[in-house]
PDB file of C-alpha atoms in Angstrom:
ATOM      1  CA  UNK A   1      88.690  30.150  37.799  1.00 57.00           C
ATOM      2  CA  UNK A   2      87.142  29.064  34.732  1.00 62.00           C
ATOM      3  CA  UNK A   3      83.307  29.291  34.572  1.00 62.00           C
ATOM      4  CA  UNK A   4      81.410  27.132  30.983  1.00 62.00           C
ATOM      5  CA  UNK A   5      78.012  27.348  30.344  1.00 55.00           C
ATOM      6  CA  UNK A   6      76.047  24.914  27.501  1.00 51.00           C
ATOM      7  CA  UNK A   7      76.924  26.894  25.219  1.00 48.00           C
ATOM      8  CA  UNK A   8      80.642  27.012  25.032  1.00 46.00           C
ATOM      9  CA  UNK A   9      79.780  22.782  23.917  1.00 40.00           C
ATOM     10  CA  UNK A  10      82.357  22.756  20.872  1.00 40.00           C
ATOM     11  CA  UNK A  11      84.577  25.531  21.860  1.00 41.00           C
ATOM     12  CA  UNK A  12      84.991  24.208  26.057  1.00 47.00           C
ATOM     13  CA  UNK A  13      87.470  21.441  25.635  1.00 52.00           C
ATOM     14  CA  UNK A  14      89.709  22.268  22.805  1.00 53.00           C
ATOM     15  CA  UNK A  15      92.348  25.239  22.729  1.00 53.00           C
ATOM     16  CA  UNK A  16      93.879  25.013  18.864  1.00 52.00           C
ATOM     17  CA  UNK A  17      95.099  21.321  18.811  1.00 56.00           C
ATOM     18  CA  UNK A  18      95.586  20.659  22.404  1.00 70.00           C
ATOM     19  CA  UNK A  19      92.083  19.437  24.978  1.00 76.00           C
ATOM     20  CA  UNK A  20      91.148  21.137  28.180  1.00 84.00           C
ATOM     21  CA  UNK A  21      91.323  18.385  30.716  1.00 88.00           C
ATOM     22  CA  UNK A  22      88.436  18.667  33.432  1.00 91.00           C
ATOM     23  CA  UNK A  23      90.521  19.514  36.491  1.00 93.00           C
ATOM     24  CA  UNK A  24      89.417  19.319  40.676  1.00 93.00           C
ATOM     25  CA  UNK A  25      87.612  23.133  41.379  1.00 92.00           C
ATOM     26  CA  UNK A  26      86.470  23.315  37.571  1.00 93.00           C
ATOM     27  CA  UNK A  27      83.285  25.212  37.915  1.00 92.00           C
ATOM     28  CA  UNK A  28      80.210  24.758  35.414  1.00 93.00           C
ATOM     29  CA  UNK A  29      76.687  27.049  35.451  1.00 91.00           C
ATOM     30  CA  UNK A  30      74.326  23.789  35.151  1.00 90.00           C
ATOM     31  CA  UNK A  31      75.094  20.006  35.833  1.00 90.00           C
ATOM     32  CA  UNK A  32      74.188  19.929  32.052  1.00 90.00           C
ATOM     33  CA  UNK A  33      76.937  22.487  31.161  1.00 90.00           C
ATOM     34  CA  UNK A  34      79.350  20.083  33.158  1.00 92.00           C
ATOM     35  CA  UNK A  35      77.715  16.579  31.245  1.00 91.00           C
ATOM     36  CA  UNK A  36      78.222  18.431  28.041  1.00 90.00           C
ATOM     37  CA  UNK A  37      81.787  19.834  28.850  1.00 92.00           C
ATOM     38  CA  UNK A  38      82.696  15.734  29.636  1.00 91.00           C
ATOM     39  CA  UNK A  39      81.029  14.018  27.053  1.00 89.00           C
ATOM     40  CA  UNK A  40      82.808  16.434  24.315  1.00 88.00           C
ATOM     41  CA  UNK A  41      85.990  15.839  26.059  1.00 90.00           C
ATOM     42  CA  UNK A  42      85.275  11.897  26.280  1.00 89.00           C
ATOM     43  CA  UNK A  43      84.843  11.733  22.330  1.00 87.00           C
ATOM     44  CA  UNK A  44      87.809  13.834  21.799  1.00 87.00           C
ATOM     45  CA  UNK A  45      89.648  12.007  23.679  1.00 86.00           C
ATOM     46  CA  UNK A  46      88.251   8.242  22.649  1.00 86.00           C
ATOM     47  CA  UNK A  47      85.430   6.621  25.299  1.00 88.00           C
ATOM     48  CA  UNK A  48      81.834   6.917  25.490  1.00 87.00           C
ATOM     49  CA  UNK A  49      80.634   8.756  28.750  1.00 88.00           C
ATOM     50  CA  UNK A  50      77.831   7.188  30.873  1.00 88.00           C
ATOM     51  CA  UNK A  51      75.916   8.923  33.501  1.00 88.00           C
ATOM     52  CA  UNK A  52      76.128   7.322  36.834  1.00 85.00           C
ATOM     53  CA  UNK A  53      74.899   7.225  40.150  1.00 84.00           C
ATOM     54  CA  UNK A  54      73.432  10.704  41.919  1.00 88.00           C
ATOM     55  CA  UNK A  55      72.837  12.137  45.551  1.00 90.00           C
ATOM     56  CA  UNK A  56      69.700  13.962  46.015  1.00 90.00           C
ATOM     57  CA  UNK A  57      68.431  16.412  48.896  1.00 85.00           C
ATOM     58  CA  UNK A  58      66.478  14.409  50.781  1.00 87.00           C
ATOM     59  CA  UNK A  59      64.139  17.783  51.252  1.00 87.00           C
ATOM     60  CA  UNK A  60      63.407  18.369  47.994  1.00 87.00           C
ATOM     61  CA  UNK A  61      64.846  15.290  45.735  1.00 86.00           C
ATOM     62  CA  UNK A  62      67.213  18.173  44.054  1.00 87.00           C
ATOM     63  CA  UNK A  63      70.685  16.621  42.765  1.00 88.00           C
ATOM     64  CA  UNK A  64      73.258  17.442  44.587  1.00 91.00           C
ATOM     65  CA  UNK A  65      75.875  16.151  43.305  1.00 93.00           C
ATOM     66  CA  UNK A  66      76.659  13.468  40.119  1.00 92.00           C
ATOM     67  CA  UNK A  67      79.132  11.052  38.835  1.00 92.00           C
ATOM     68  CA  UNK A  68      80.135  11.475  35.005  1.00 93.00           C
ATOM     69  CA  UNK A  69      82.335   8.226  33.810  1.00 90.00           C
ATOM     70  CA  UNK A  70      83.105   5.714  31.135  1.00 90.00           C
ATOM     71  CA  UNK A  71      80.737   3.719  29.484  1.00 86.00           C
ATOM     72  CA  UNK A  72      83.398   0.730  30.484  1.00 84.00           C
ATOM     73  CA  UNK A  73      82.647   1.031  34.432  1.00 81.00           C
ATOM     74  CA  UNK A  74      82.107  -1.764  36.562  1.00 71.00           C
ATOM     75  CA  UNK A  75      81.261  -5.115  34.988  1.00 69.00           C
ATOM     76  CA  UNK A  76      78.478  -7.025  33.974  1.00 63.00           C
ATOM     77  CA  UNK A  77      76.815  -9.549  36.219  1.00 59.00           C
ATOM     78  CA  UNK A  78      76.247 -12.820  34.147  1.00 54.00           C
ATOM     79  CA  UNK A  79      72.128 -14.106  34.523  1.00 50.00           C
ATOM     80  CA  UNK A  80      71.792 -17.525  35.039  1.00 51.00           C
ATOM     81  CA  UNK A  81      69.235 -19.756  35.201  1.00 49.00           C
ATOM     82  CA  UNK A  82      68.337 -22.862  37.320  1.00 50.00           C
ATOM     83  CA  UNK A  83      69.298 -25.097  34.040  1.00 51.00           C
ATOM     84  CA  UNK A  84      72.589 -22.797  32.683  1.00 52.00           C
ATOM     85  CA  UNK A  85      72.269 -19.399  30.992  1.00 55.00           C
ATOM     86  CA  UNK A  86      68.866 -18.267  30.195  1.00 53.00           C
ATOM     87  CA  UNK A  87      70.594 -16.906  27.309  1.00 53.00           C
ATOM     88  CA  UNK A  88      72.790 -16.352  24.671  1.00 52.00           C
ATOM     89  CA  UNK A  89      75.523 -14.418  26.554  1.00 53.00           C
ATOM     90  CA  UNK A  90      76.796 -11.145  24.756  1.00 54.00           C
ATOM     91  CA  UNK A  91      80.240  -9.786  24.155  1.00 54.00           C
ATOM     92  CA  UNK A  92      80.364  -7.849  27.611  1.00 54.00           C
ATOM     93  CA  UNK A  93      81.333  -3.822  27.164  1.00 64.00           C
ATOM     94  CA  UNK A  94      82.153  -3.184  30.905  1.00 68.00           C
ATOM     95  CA  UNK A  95      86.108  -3.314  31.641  1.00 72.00           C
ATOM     96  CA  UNK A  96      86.144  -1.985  35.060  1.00 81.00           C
ATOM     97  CA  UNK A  97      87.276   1.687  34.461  1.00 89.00           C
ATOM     98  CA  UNK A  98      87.769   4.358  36.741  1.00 88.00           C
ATOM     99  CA  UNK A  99      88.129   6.896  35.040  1.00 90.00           C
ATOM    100  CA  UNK A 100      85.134   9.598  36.251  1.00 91.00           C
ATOM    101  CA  UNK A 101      84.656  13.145  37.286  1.00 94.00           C
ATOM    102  CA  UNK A 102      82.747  13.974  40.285  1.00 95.00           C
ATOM    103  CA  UNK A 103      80.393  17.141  40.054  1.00 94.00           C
ATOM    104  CA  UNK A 104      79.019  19.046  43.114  1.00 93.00           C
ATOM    105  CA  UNK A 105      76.645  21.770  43.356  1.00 92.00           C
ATOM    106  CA  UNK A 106      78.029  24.627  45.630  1.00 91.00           C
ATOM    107  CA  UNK A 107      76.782  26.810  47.788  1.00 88.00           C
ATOM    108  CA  UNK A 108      77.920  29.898  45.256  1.00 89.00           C
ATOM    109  CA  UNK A 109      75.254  28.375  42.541  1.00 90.00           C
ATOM    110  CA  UNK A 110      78.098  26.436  40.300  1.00 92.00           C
ATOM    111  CA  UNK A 111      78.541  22.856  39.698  1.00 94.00           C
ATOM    112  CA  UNK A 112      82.210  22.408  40.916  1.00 94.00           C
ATOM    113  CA  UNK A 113      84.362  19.436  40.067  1.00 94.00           C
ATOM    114  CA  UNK A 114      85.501  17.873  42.952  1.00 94.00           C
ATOM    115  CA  UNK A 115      87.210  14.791  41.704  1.00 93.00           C
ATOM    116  CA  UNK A 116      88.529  13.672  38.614  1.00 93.00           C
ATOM    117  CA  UNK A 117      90.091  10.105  37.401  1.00 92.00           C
ATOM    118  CA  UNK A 118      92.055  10.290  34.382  1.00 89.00           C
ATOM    119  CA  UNK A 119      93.419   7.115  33.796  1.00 89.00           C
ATOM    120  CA  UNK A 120      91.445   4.585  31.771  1.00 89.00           C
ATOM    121  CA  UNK A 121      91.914   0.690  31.962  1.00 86.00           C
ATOM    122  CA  UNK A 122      91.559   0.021  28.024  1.00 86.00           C
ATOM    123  CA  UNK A 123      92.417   1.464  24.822  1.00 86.00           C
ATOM    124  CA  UNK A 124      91.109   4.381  23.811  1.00 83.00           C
ATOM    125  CA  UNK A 125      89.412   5.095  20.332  1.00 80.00           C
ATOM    126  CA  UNK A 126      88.229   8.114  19.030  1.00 71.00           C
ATOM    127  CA  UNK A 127      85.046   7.409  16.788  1.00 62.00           C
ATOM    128  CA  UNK A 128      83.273   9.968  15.087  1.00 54.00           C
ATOM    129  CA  UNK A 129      80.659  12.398  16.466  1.00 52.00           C
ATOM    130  CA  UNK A 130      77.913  10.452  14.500  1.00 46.00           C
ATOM    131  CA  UNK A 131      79.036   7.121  15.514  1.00 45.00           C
ATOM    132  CA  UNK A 132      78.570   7.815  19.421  1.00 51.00           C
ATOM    133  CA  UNK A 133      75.754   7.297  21.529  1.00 52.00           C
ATOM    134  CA  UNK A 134      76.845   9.093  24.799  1.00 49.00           C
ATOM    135  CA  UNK A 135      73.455   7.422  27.124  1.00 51.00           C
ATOM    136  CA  UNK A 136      72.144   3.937  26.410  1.00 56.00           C
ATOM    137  CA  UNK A 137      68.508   3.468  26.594  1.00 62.00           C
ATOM    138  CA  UNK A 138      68.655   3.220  29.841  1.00 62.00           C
ATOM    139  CA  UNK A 139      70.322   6.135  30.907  1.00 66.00           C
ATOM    140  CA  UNK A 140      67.914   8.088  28.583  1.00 68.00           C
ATOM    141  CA  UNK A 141      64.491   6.829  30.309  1.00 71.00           C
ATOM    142  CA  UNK A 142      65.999   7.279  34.233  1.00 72.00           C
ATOM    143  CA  UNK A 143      66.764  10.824  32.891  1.00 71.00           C
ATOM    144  CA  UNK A 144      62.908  11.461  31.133  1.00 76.00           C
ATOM    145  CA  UNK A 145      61.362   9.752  34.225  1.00 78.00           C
ATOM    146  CA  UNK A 146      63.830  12.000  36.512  1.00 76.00           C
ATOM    147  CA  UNK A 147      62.859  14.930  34.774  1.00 77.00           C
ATOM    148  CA  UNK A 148      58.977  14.191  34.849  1.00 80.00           C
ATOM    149  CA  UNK A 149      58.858  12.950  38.742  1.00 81.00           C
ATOM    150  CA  UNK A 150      61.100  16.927  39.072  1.00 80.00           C
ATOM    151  CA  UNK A 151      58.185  18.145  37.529  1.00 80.00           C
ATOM    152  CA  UNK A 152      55.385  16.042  39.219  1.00 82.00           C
ATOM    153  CA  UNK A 153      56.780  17.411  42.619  1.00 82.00           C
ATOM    154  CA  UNK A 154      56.905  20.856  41.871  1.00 82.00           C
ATOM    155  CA  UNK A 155      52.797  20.622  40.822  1.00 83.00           C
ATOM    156  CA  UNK A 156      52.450  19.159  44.115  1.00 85.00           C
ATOM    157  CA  UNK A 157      54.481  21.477  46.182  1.00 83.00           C
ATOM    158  CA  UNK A 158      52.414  24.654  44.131  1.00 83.00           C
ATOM    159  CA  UNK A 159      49.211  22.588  44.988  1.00 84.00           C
ATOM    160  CA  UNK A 160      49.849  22.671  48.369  1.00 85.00           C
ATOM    161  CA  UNK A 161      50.644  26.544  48.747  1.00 85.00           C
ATOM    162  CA  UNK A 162      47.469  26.627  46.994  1.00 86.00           C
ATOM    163  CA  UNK A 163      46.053  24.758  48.938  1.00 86.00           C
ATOM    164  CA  UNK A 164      47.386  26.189  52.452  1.00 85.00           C
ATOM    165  CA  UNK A 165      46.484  29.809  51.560  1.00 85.00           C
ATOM    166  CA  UNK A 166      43.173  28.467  50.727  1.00 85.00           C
ATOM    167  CA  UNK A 167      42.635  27.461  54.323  1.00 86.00           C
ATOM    168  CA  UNK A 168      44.162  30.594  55.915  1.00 85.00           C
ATOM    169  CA  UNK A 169      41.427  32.213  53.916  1.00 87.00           C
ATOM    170  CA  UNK A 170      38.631  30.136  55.240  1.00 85.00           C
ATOM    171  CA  UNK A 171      40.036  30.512  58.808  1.00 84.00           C
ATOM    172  CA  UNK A 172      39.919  34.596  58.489  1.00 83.00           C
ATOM    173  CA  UNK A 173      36.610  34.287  57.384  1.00 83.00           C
ATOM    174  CA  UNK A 174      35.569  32.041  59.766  1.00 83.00           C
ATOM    175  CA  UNK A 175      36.928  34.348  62.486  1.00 79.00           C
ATOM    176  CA  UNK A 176      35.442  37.337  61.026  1.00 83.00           C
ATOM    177  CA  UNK A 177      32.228  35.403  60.991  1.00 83.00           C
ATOM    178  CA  UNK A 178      32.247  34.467  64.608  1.00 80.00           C
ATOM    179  CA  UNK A 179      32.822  37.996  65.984  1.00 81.00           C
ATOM    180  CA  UNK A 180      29.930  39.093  63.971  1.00 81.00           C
ATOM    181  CA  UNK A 181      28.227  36.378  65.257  1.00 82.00           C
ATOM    182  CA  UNK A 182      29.189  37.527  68.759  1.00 82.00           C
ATOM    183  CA  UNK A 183      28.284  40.683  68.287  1.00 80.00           C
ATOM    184  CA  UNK A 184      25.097  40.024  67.135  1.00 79.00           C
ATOM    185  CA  UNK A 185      24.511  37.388  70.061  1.00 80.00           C
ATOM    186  CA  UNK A 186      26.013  40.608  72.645  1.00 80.00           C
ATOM    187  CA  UNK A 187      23.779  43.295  71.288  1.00 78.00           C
ATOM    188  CA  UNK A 188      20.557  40.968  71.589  1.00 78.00           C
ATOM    189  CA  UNK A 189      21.570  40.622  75.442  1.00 78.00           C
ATOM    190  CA  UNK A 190      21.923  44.067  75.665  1.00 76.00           C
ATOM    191  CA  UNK A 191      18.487  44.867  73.990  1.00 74.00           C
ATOM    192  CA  UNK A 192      17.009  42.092  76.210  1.00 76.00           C
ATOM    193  CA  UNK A 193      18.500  43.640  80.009  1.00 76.00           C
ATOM    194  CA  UNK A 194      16.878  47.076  78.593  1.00 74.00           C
ATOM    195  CA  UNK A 195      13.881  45.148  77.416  1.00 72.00           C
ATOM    196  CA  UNK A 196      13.593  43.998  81.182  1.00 72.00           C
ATOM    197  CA  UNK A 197      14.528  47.629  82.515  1.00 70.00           C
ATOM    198  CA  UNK A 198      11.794  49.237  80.679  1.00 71.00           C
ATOM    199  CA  UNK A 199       9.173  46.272  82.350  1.00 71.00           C
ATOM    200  CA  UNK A 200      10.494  47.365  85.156  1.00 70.00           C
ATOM    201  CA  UNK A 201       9.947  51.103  85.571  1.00 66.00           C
ATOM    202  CA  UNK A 202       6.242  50.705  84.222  1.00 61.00           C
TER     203      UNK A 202
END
């Protein structure tokens, strides 16, 4: 089975003249390798990929799995106002295309394609490399705020090891602290009831 890592990016999808197709059990080393693998297929082949919706581990906020597509999914929602449009409209870029790949992170440490959709609804035109923009602005700032809250959590999580070996340290101490306290308190009784023995015998 066919394993690409970031840095097959030009050779991955092209063999001579003909492109490597993303295929169901494809297996990639990063969920980068595998958005790099589809977005040089997408401008070989003529669309724009977009970077869609995610599922995360609801321990740890990790990505488990992702949805690569067409920049020509779903449609756009018209705003309106109270009064008519609130403003000019623009020409709308979303066609309603299915075409996608579906990327899972498995158990063996690869990001496995587990669905792909080939067909697009629309023509397809192949633009040059320069030409493309392969994330909107969007895309780009869920990604860097993504990325930063990854980063944010894993500070916290350290801070808290920190933090809980911190206290295990204060609780041996304390411990230690209170048998030498007891001791102390035990040997003073024990000097005391000899104390009282020696009144005695005089």
């Amino acid at each position: 089975m066919d394993t690409f890592t970031e840095g097959e990016t030009m050779a991955v999808p092209c063999e001579g003249d003909s492109i490597i197709e993303p295929y169901e059990g494809m297996e990639f080393e990063s969920e980068d390798a595998a958005k790099i693998f589809y977005d040089e297929y997408a401008r070989r082949v003529g669309f724009v990929m977009r970077v869609m919706s995610c599922r995360r581990s609801e321990r740890d906020g990790r990505i488990l799995a992702r949805r690569l597509g067409c920049n020509k999914e779903g449609y756009c929602v018209s705003i309106r106002g109270k009064f008519g449009p609130v403003r000019k409209p623009r020409p709308s870029t979303r066609e309603g295309c299915k075409a996608m790949i579906h990327i899972k992170f498995d158990k063996s440490g690869k990001w496995v394609i587990t669905r792909f959709v080939k067909d697009h609804n629309h023509p397809l035109v192949v633009a040059p490399r320069e030409a493309r923009q392969t994330m909107d602005e969007k895309d780009k700032k869920i990604q860097e705020l993504t990325a930063e809250l990854r980063n944010k959590k894993r500070l916290c999580a350290a801070y808290q090891e920190q933090l809980t070996a911190f206290m295990t340290i204060v609780e041996e101490h304390s411990s230690q602290l209170s048998k030498k306290v007891q001791n102390v308190v035990n040997n003073l009784k024990e000097y005391e009831s000899i104390e009282v023995e020696l009144l005695q015998h005089r």
